[in-house]
Amino acid sequence: MTRLTGSALRVTVFIGENDTWHHKPLYAEIVHRAHTAGLAGASVFRGIEGFGASSRVHTSRLLSLSEDLPVAIVIVDTEERVRAFLPQLDELVTEGLVILDDCEVIRYVGRTDEPDESDAKGKRSL
C-alpha cells in the first residue's frame, strides 16, 4: 500500500497532445516512466484551450483548425524521488514547460488487495 503525507514536490509538465516519443504519445511515455520509477502517481489532464512559447492558441472550439490541445502531466512524490526523475523529463521534453512546486500532501493512501478489506466485487468496505 502506498502512503504519502507531509512535504512533497509536484512536477507539472505542459506539452501538446500531439507530441510524441518514438511514435507514441509523449504523455503516455512520461506516465509509463514515472510508474517504472516507482513514483507515487501521475495524472494527465487535457486542456480545452491554451498557448505556449509559439503564441499560437490551441482550442477545442468547433470551428478551430487546431487539434493539438494542451496537456498537463502532474506527478507528486517526495522531493528526492521527483528530483531523481527529472533527468528522464529532460530527455523526453524537447518542447514544453516543466515546473516544480513545493506542496503539502494531506492524505494519499493507495488501495490494498487484502481480501478482508474488500467485498467479493473488490470494493472497499467503509
GROMACS .gro file of N, CA and C in nm:
model
  378
    1MET      N    1   0.085  -0.117   0.000
    1MET     CA    2   0.000   0.000   0.000
    1MET      C    3   0.089   0.124   0.000
    2THR      N    4   0.056   0.220  -0.085
    2THR     CA    5   0.132   0.344  -0.096
    2THR      C    6   0.074   0.448  -0.002
    3ARG      N    7   0.161   0.512   0.075
    3ARG     CA    8   0.119   0.621   0.163
    3ARG      C    9   0.215   0.737   0.144
    4LEU      N   10   0.161   0.858   0.147
    4LEU     CA   11   0.243   0.977   0.135
    4LEU      C   12   0.172   1.089   0.208
    5THR      N   13   0.239   1.152   0.303
    5THR     CA   14   0.185   1.268   0.372
    5THR      C   15   0.299   1.364   0.401
    6GLY      N   16   0.264   1.490   0.424
    6GLY     CA   17   0.364   1.590   0.458
    6GLY      C   18   0.421   1.660   0.337
    7SER      N   19   0.539   1.713   0.351
    7SER     CA   20   0.604   1.790   0.245
    7SER      C   21   0.632   1.701   0.125
    8ALA      N   22   0.606   1.755   0.007
    8ALA     CA   23   0.629   1.681  -0.117
    8ALA      C   24   0.665   1.781  -0.226
    9LEU      N   25   0.696   1.728  -0.343
    9LEU     CA   26   0.728   1.810  -0.458
    9LEU      C   27   0.636   1.769  -0.573
   10ARG      N   28   0.579   1.869  -0.638
   10ARG     CA   29   0.492   1.844  -0.753
   10ARG      C   30   0.564   1.890  -0.878
   11VAL      N   31   0.571   1.804  -0.977
   11VAL     CA   32   0.624   1.841  -1.107
   11VAL      C   33   0.506   1.841  -1.204
   12THR      N   34   0.495   1.948  -1.280
   12THR     CA   35   0.391   1.958  -1.381
   12THR      C   36   0.459   1.980  -1.515
   13VAL      N   37   0.421   1.899  -1.612
   13VAL     CA   38   0.478   1.905  -1.745
   13VAL      C   39   0.368   1.949  -1.841
   14PHE      N   40   0.391   2.060  -1.912
   14PHE     CA   41   0.295   2.111  -2.010
   14PHE      C   42   0.350   2.081  -2.149
   15ILE      N   43   0.275   2.005  -2.227
   15ILE     CA   44   0.313   1.969  -2.363
   15ILE      C   45   0.188   1.974  -2.451
   16GLY      N   46   0.202   1.943  -2.577
   16GLY     CA   47   0.088   1.932  -2.666
   16GLY      C   48   0.045   1.787  -2.678
   17GLU      N   49  -0.084   1.763  -2.699
   17GLU     CA   50  -0.131   1.625  -2.705
   17GLU      C   51  -0.076   1.550  -2.826
   18ASN      N   52  -0.029   1.620  -2.928
   18ASN     CA   53   0.027   1.555  -3.046
   18ASN      C   54   0.177   1.530  -3.035
   19ASP      N   55   0.240   1.572  -2.925
   19ASP     CA   56   0.382   1.546  -2.906
   19ASP      C   57   0.403   1.396  -2.889
   20THR      N   58   0.508   1.345  -2.953
   20THR     CA   59   0.531   1.201  -2.950
   20THR      C   60   0.673   1.167  -2.906
   21TRP      N   61   0.689   1.042  -2.864
   21TRP     CA   62   0.819   0.983  -2.832
   21TRP      C   63   0.819   0.845  -2.899
   22HIS      N   64   0.901   0.830  -3.000
   22HIS     CA   65   0.908   0.704  -3.076
   22HIS      C   66   0.770   0.657  -3.121
   23HIS      N   67   0.696   0.747  -3.182
   23HIS     CA   68   0.565   0.721  -3.243
   23HIS      C   69   0.454   0.689  -3.141
   24LYS      N   70   0.478   0.717  -3.013
   24LYS     CA   71   0.375   0.702  -2.909
   24LYS      C   72   0.350   0.839  -2.848
   25PRO      N   73   0.231   0.861  -2.792
   25PRO     CA   74   0.207   0.990  -2.726
   25PRO      C   75   0.310   1.015  -2.616
   26LEU      N   76   0.366   1.136  -2.614
   26LEU     CA   77   0.467   1.172  -2.515
   26LEU      C   78   0.412   1.161  -2.374
   27TYR      N   79   0.286   1.204  -2.353
   27TYR     CA   80   0.229   1.197  -2.219
   27TYR      C   81   0.224   1.053  -2.169
   28ALA      N   82   0.197   0.957  -2.258
   28ALA     CA   83   0.192   0.815  -2.218
   28ALA      C   84   0.331   0.766  -2.178
   29GLU      N   85   0.434   0.810  -2.249
   29GLU     CA   86   0.571   0.770  -2.216
   29GLU      C   87   0.613   0.827  -2.080
   30ILE      N   88   0.574   0.952  -2.054
   30ILE     CA   89   0.608   1.013  -1.924
   30ILE      C   90   0.540   0.937  -1.811
   31VAL      N   91   0.412   0.904  -1.827
   31VAL     CA   92   0.339   0.829  -1.723
   31VAL      C   93   0.402   0.691  -1.705
   32HIS      N   94   0.435   0.624  -1.815
   32HIS     CA   95   0.496   0.492  -1.807
   32HIS      C   96   0.629   0.498  -1.731
   33ARG      N   97   0.711   0.596  -1.763
   33ARG     CA   98   0.841   0.608  -1.696
   33ARG      C   99   0.825   0.645  -1.548
   34ALA      N  100   0.727   0.728  -1.516
   34ALA     CA  101   0.702   0.762  -1.375
   34ALA      C  102   0.659   0.637  -1.298
   35HIS      N  103   0.578   0.554  -1.360
   35HIS     CA  104   0.534   0.429  -1.298
   35HIS      C  105   0.653   0.336  -1.277
   36THR      N  106   0.734   0.321  -1.381
   36THR     CA  107   0.853   0.235  -1.373
   36THR      C  108   0.950   0.285  -1.266
   37ALA      N  109   0.959   0.416  -1.249
   37ALA     CA  110   1.048   0.474  -1.149
   37ALA      C  111   0.993   0.460  -1.007
   38GLY      N  112   0.871   0.411  -0.994
   38GLY     CA  113   0.812   0.390  -0.863
   38GLY      C  114   0.758   0.514  -0.797
   39LEU      N  115   0.729   0.617  -0.878
   39LEU     CA  116   0.673   0.739  -0.820
   39LEU      C  117   0.531   0.714  -0.770
   40ALA      N  118   0.486   0.798  -0.679
   40ALA     CA  119   0.358   0.776  -0.612
   40ALA      C  120   0.240   0.778  -0.709
   41GLY      N  121   0.246   0.858  -0.815
   41GLY     CA  122   0.137   0.862  -0.911
   41GLY      C  123   0.158   0.970  -1.014
   42ALA      N  124   0.087   0.958  -1.123
   42ALA     CA  125   0.092   1.058  -1.230
   42ALA      C  126  -0.046   1.066  -1.293
   43SER      N  127  -0.088   1.185  -1.326
   43SER     CA  128  -0.217   1.206  -1.392
   43SER      C  129  -0.198   1.297  -1.512
   44VAL      N  130  -0.276   1.272  -1.617
   44VAL     CA  131  -0.271   1.352  -1.738
   44VAL      C  132  -0.403   1.427  -1.750
   45PHE      N  133  -0.393   1.558  -1.774
   45PHE     CA  134  -0.510   1.643  -1.789
   45PHE      C  135  -0.505   1.708  -1.926
   46ARG      N  136  -0.614   1.697  -2.001
   46ARG     CA  137  -0.623   1.755  -2.135
   46ARG      C  138  -0.691   1.891  -2.124
   47GLY      N  139  -0.624   1.992  -2.174
   47GLY     CA  140  -0.680   2.126  -2.170
   47GLY      C  141  -0.779   2.150  -2.283
   48ILE      N  142  -0.863   2.250  -2.266
   48ILE     CA  143  -0.959   2.283  -2.371
   48ILE      C  144  -0.913   2.403  -2.453
   49GLU      N  145  -0.814   2.476  -2.400
   49GLU     CA  146  -0.759   2.589  -2.474
   49GLU      C  147  -0.631   2.634  -2.407
   50GLY      N  148  -0.537   2.684  -2.487
   50GLY     CA  149  -0.414   2.735  -2.430
   50GLY      C  150  -0.315   2.774  -2.538
   51PHE      N  151  -0.204   2.837  -2.495
   51PHE     CA  152  -0.096   2.869  -2.587
   51PHE      C  153   0.034   2.861  -2.509
   52GLY      N  154   0.143   2.846  -2.583
   52GLY     CA  155   0.274   2.836  -2.520
   52GLY      C  156   0.372   2.929  -2.586
   53ALA      N  157   0.496   2.886  -2.596
   53ALA     CA  158   0.604   2.970  -2.647
   53ALA      C  159   0.580   3.015  -2.790
   54SER      N  160   0.507   2.936  -2.868
   54SER     CA  161   0.481   2.973  -3.008
   54SER      C  162   0.377   3.085  -3.019
   55SER      N  163   0.305   3.112  -2.912
   55SER     CA  164   0.196   3.210  -2.906
   55SER      C  165   0.077   3.173  -2.994
   56ARG      N  166   0.076   3.052  -3.046
   56ARG     CA  167  -0.039   3.004  -3.124
   56ARG      C  168  -0.142   2.946  -3.028
   57VAL      N  169  -0.266   2.995  -3.036
   57VAL     CA  170  -0.372   2.948  -2.947
   57VAL      C  171  -0.426   2.816  -3.001
   58HIS      N  172  -0.431   2.716  -2.913
   58HIS     CA  173  -0.488   2.586  -2.946
   58HIS      C  174  -0.619   2.576  -2.869
   59THR      N  175  -0.726   2.537  -2.936
   59THR     CA  176  -0.857   2.535  -2.872
   59THR      C  177  -0.938   2.416  -2.919
   60SER      N  178  -1.035   2.377  -2.839
   60SER     CA  179  -1.123   2.266  -2.875
   60SER      C  180  -1.252   2.315  -2.938
   61ARG      N  181  -1.264   2.447  -2.958
   61ARG     CA  182  -1.387   2.500  -3.016
   61ARG      C  183  -1.410   2.442  -3.155
   62LEU      N  184  -1.535   2.424  -3.188
   62LEU     CA  185  -1.578   2.353  -3.309
   62LEU      C  186  -1.516   2.409  -3.438
   63LEU      N  187  -1.507   2.539  -3.451
   63LEU     CA  188  -1.461   2.598  -3.576
   63LEU      C  189  -1.310   2.612  -3.583
   64SER      N  190  -1.240   2.569  -3.481
   64SER     CA  191  -1.095   2.583  -3.478
   64SER      C  192  -1.028   2.478  -3.565
   65LEU      N  193  -0.915   2.512  -3.622
   65LEU     CA  194  -0.838   2.417  -3.701
   65LEU      C  195  -0.740   2.339  -3.613
   66SER      N  196  -0.720   2.382  -3.491
   66SER     CA  197  -0.620   2.319  -3.404
   66SER      C  198  -0.675   2.194  -3.338
   67GLU      N  199  -0.596   2.089  -3.342
   67GLU     CA  200  -0.630   1.968  -3.268
   67GLU      C  201  -0.522   1.937  -3.165
   68ASP      N  202  -0.414   2.012  -3.165
   68ASP     CA  203  -0.302   1.988  -3.073
   68ASP      C  204  -0.328   2.060  -2.942
   69LEU      N  205  -0.421   2.008  -2.863
   69LEU     CA  206  -0.460   2.074  -2.739
   69LEU      C  207  -0.352   2.059  -2.632
   70PRO      N  208  -0.352   2.151  -2.536
   70PRO     CA  209  -0.254   2.142  -2.428
   70PRO      C  210  -0.281   2.022  -2.338
   71VAL      N  211  -0.173   1.964  -2.286
   71VAL     CA  212  -0.181   1.851  -2.194
   71VAL      C  213  -0.091   1.883  -2.076
   72ALA      N  214  -0.138   1.854  -1.956
   72ALA     CA  215  -0.057   1.870  -1.836
   72ALA      C  216  -0.043   1.734  -1.768
   73ILE      N  217   0.079   1.696  -1.737
   73ILE     CA  218   0.105   1.575  -1.661
   73ILE      C  219   0.150   1.619  -1.524
   74VAL      N  220   0.083   1.572  -1.419
   74VAL     CA  221   0.114   1.612  -1.282
   74VAL      C  222   0.162   1.489  -1.206
   75ILE      N  223   0.277   1.505  -1.141
   75ILE     CA  224   0.336   1.397  -1.062
   75ILE      C  225   0.370   1.456  -0.925
   76VAL      N  226   0.332   1.385  -0.818
   76VAL     CA  227   0.364   1.429  -0.682
   76VAL      C  228   0.431   1.314  -0.608
   77ASP      N  229   0.542   1.344  -0.544
   77ASP     CA  230   0.612   1.245  -0.461
   77ASP      C  231   0.708   1.322  -0.372
   78THR      N  232   0.793   1.251  -0.300
   78THR     CA  233   0.892   1.318  -0.217
   78THR      C  234   0.988   1.395  -0.306
   79GLU      N  235   1.050   1.497  -0.251
   79GLU     CA  236   1.144   1.578  -0.329
   79GLU      C  237   1.256   1.492  -0.386
   80GLU      N  238   1.308   1.402  -0.307
   80GLU     CA  239   1.418   1.317  -0.352
   80GLU      C  240   1.378   1.233  -0.474
   81ARG      N  241   1.261   1.173  -0.470
   81ARG     CA  242   1.218   1.086  -0.580
   81ARG      C  243   1.186   1.167  -0.706
   82VAL      N  244   1.124   1.283  -0.689
   82VAL     CA  245   1.091   1.367  -0.805
   82VAL      C  246   1.219   1.418  -0.869
   83ARG      N  247   1.312   1.466  -0.790
   83ARG     CA  248   1.438   1.519  -0.846
   83ARG      C  249   1.519   1.408  -0.915
   84ALA      N  250   1.510   1.287  -0.866
   84ALA     CA  251   1.578   1.175  -0.932
   84ALA      C  252   1.515   1.145  -1.068
   85PHE      N  253   1.388   1.180  -1.086
   85PHE     CA  254   1.317   1.155  -1.211
   85PHE      C  255   1.340   1.266  -1.315
   86LEU      N  256   1.384   1.382  -1.273
   86LEU     CA  257   1.400   1.496  -1.364
   86LEU      C  258   1.489   1.470  -1.486
   87PRO      N  259   1.599   1.395  -1.474
   87PRO     CA  260   1.678   1.368  -1.596
   87PRO      C  261   1.600   1.297  -1.705
   88GLN      N  262   1.505   1.214  -1.667
   88GLN     CA  263   1.422   1.148  -1.768
   88GLN      C  264   1.333   1.250  -1.839
   89LEU      N  265   1.279   1.345  -1.765
   89LEU     CA  266   1.198   1.450  -1.828
   89LEU      C  267   1.284   1.536  -1.920
   90ASP      N  268   1.408   1.560  -1.879
   90ASP     CA  269   1.499   1.638  -1.962
   90ASP      C  270   1.523   1.568  -2.096
   91GLU      N  271   1.529   1.437  -2.093
   91GLU     CA  272   1.546   1.358  -2.216
   91GLU      C  273   1.420   1.362  -2.302
   92LEU      N  274   1.304   1.356  -2.241
   92LEU     CA  275   1.178   1.340  -2.314
   92LEU      C  276   1.119   1.471  -2.365
   93VAL      N  277   1.126   1.576  -2.286
   93VAL     CA  278   1.055   1.701  -2.318
   93VAL      C  279   1.150   1.793  -2.394
   94THR      N  280   1.133   1.796  -2.526
   94THR     CA  281   1.217   1.883  -2.609
   94THR      C  282   1.147   2.017  -2.634
   95GLU      N  283   1.015   2.019  -2.628
   95GLU     CA  284   0.935   2.142  -2.636
   95GLU      C  285   0.830   2.135  -2.528
   96GLY      N  286   0.813   2.241  -2.455
   96GLY     CA  287   0.713   2.242  -2.349
   96GLY      C  288   0.766   2.314  -2.227
   97LEU      N  289   0.701   2.291  -2.116
   97LEU     CA  290   0.734   2.359  -1.992
   97LEU      C  291   0.729   2.257  -1.879
   98VAL      N  292   0.831   2.256  -1.796
   98VAL     CA  293   0.835   2.169  -1.678
   98VAL      C  294   0.851   2.260  -1.557
   99ILE      N  295   0.760   2.249  -1.461
   99ILE     CA  296   0.769   2.332  -1.340
   99ILE      C  297   0.768   2.244  -1.216
  100LEU      N  298   0.830   2.294  -1.110
  100LEU     CA  299   0.832   2.228  -0.980
  100LEU      C  300   0.766   2.319  -0.878
  101ASP      N  301   0.686   2.260  -0.792
  101ASP     CA  302   0.621   2.333  -0.682
  101ASP      C  303   0.635   2.252  -0.555
  102ASP      N  304   0.669   2.320  -0.445
  102ASP     CA  305   0.658   2.257  -0.315
  102ASP      C  306   0.510   2.242  -0.285
  103CYS      N  307   0.473   2.132  -0.224
  103CYS     CA  308   0.334   2.115  -0.185
  103CYS      C  309   0.328   2.033  -0.057
  104GLU      N  310   0.211   2.030   0.003
  104GLU     CA  311   0.190   1.950   0.123
  104GLU      C  312   0.081   1.849   0.095
  105VAL      N  313   0.112   1.723   0.113
  105VAL     CA  314   0.014   1.616   0.093
  105VAL      C  315  -0.062   1.597   0.223
  106ILE      N  316  -0.191   1.615   0.217
  106ILE     CA  317  -0.276   1.598   0.334
  106ILE      C  318  -0.310   1.451   0.354
  107ARG      N  319  -0.347   1.385   0.246
  107ARG     CA  320  -0.380   1.242   0.254
  107ARG      C  321  -0.359   1.178   0.118
  108TYR      N  322  -0.284   1.071   0.114
  108TYR     CA  323  -0.267   0.991  -0.007
  108TYR      C  324  -0.246   0.848   0.038
  109VAL      N  325  -0.345   0.765   0.018
  109VAL     CA  326  -0.337   0.625   0.058
  109VAL      C  327  -0.381   0.541  -0.060
  110GLY      N  328  -0.294   0.451  -0.103
  110GLY     CA  329  -0.327   0.363  -0.215
  110GLY      C  330  -0.422   0.252  -0.173
  111ARG      N  331  -0.474   0.182  -0.271
  111ARG     CA  332  -0.563   0.069  -0.246
  111ARG      C  333  -0.482  -0.050  -0.197
  112THR      N  334  -0.548  -0.136  -0.123
  112THR     CA  335  -0.485  -0.261  -0.082
  112THR      C  336  -0.557  -0.375  -0.152
  113ASP      N  337  -0.491  -0.486  -0.161
  113ASP     CA  338  -0.551  -0.605  -0.222
  113ASP      C  339  -0.585  -0.709  -0.117
  114GLU      N  340  -0.585  -0.668   0.009
  114GLU     CA  341  -0.614  -0.762   0.116
  114GLU      C  342  -0.762  -0.797   0.113
  115PRO      N  343  -0.797  -0.928   0.114
  115PRO     CA  344  -0.936  -0.971   0.099
  115PRO      C  345  -1.027  -0.927   0.211
  116ASP      N  346  -0.975  -0.906   0.332
  116ASP     CA  347  -1.061  -0.868   0.444
  116ASP      C  348  -1.107  -0.723   0.434
  117GLU      N  349  -1.046  -0.641   0.349
  117GLU     CA  350  -1.086  -0.502   0.336
  117GLU      C  351  -1.175  -0.479   0.214
  118SER      N  352  -1.201  -0.581   0.135
  118SER     CA  353  -1.282  -0.566   0.015
  118SER      C  354  -1.394  -0.668   0.016
  119ASP      N  355  -1.503  -0.633  -0.051
  119ASP     CA  356  -1.608  -0.732  -0.066
  119ASP      C  357  -1.578  -0.819  -0.187
  120ALA      N  358  -1.667  -0.906  -0.226
  120ALA     CA  359  -1.644  -1.001  -0.335
  120ALA      C  360  -1.620  -0.932  -0.469
  121LYS      N  361  -1.671  -0.810  -0.488
  121LYS     CA  362  -1.654  -0.739  -0.614
  121LYS      C  363  -1.530  -0.650  -0.613
  122GLY      N  364  -1.453  -0.653  -0.504
  122GLY     CA  365  -1.332  -0.575  -0.498
  122GLY      C  366  -1.351  -0.434  -0.446
  123LYS      N  367  -1.473  -0.400  -0.398
  123LYS     CA  368  -1.498  -0.266  -0.346
  123LYS      C  369  -1.456  -0.263  -0.200
  124ARG      N  370  -1.401  -0.149  -0.161
  124ARG     CA  371  -1.356  -0.133  -0.023
  124ARG      C  372  -1.475  -0.121   0.070
  125SER      N  373  -1.461  -0.183   0.186
  125SER     CA  374  -1.562  -0.168   0.291
  125SER      C  375  -1.539  -0.037   0.362
  126LEU      N  376  -1.643   0.027   0.407
  126LEU     CA  377  -1.630   0.152   0.481
  126LEU      C  378  -1.620   0.127   0.629
   0.00000   0.00000   0.00000
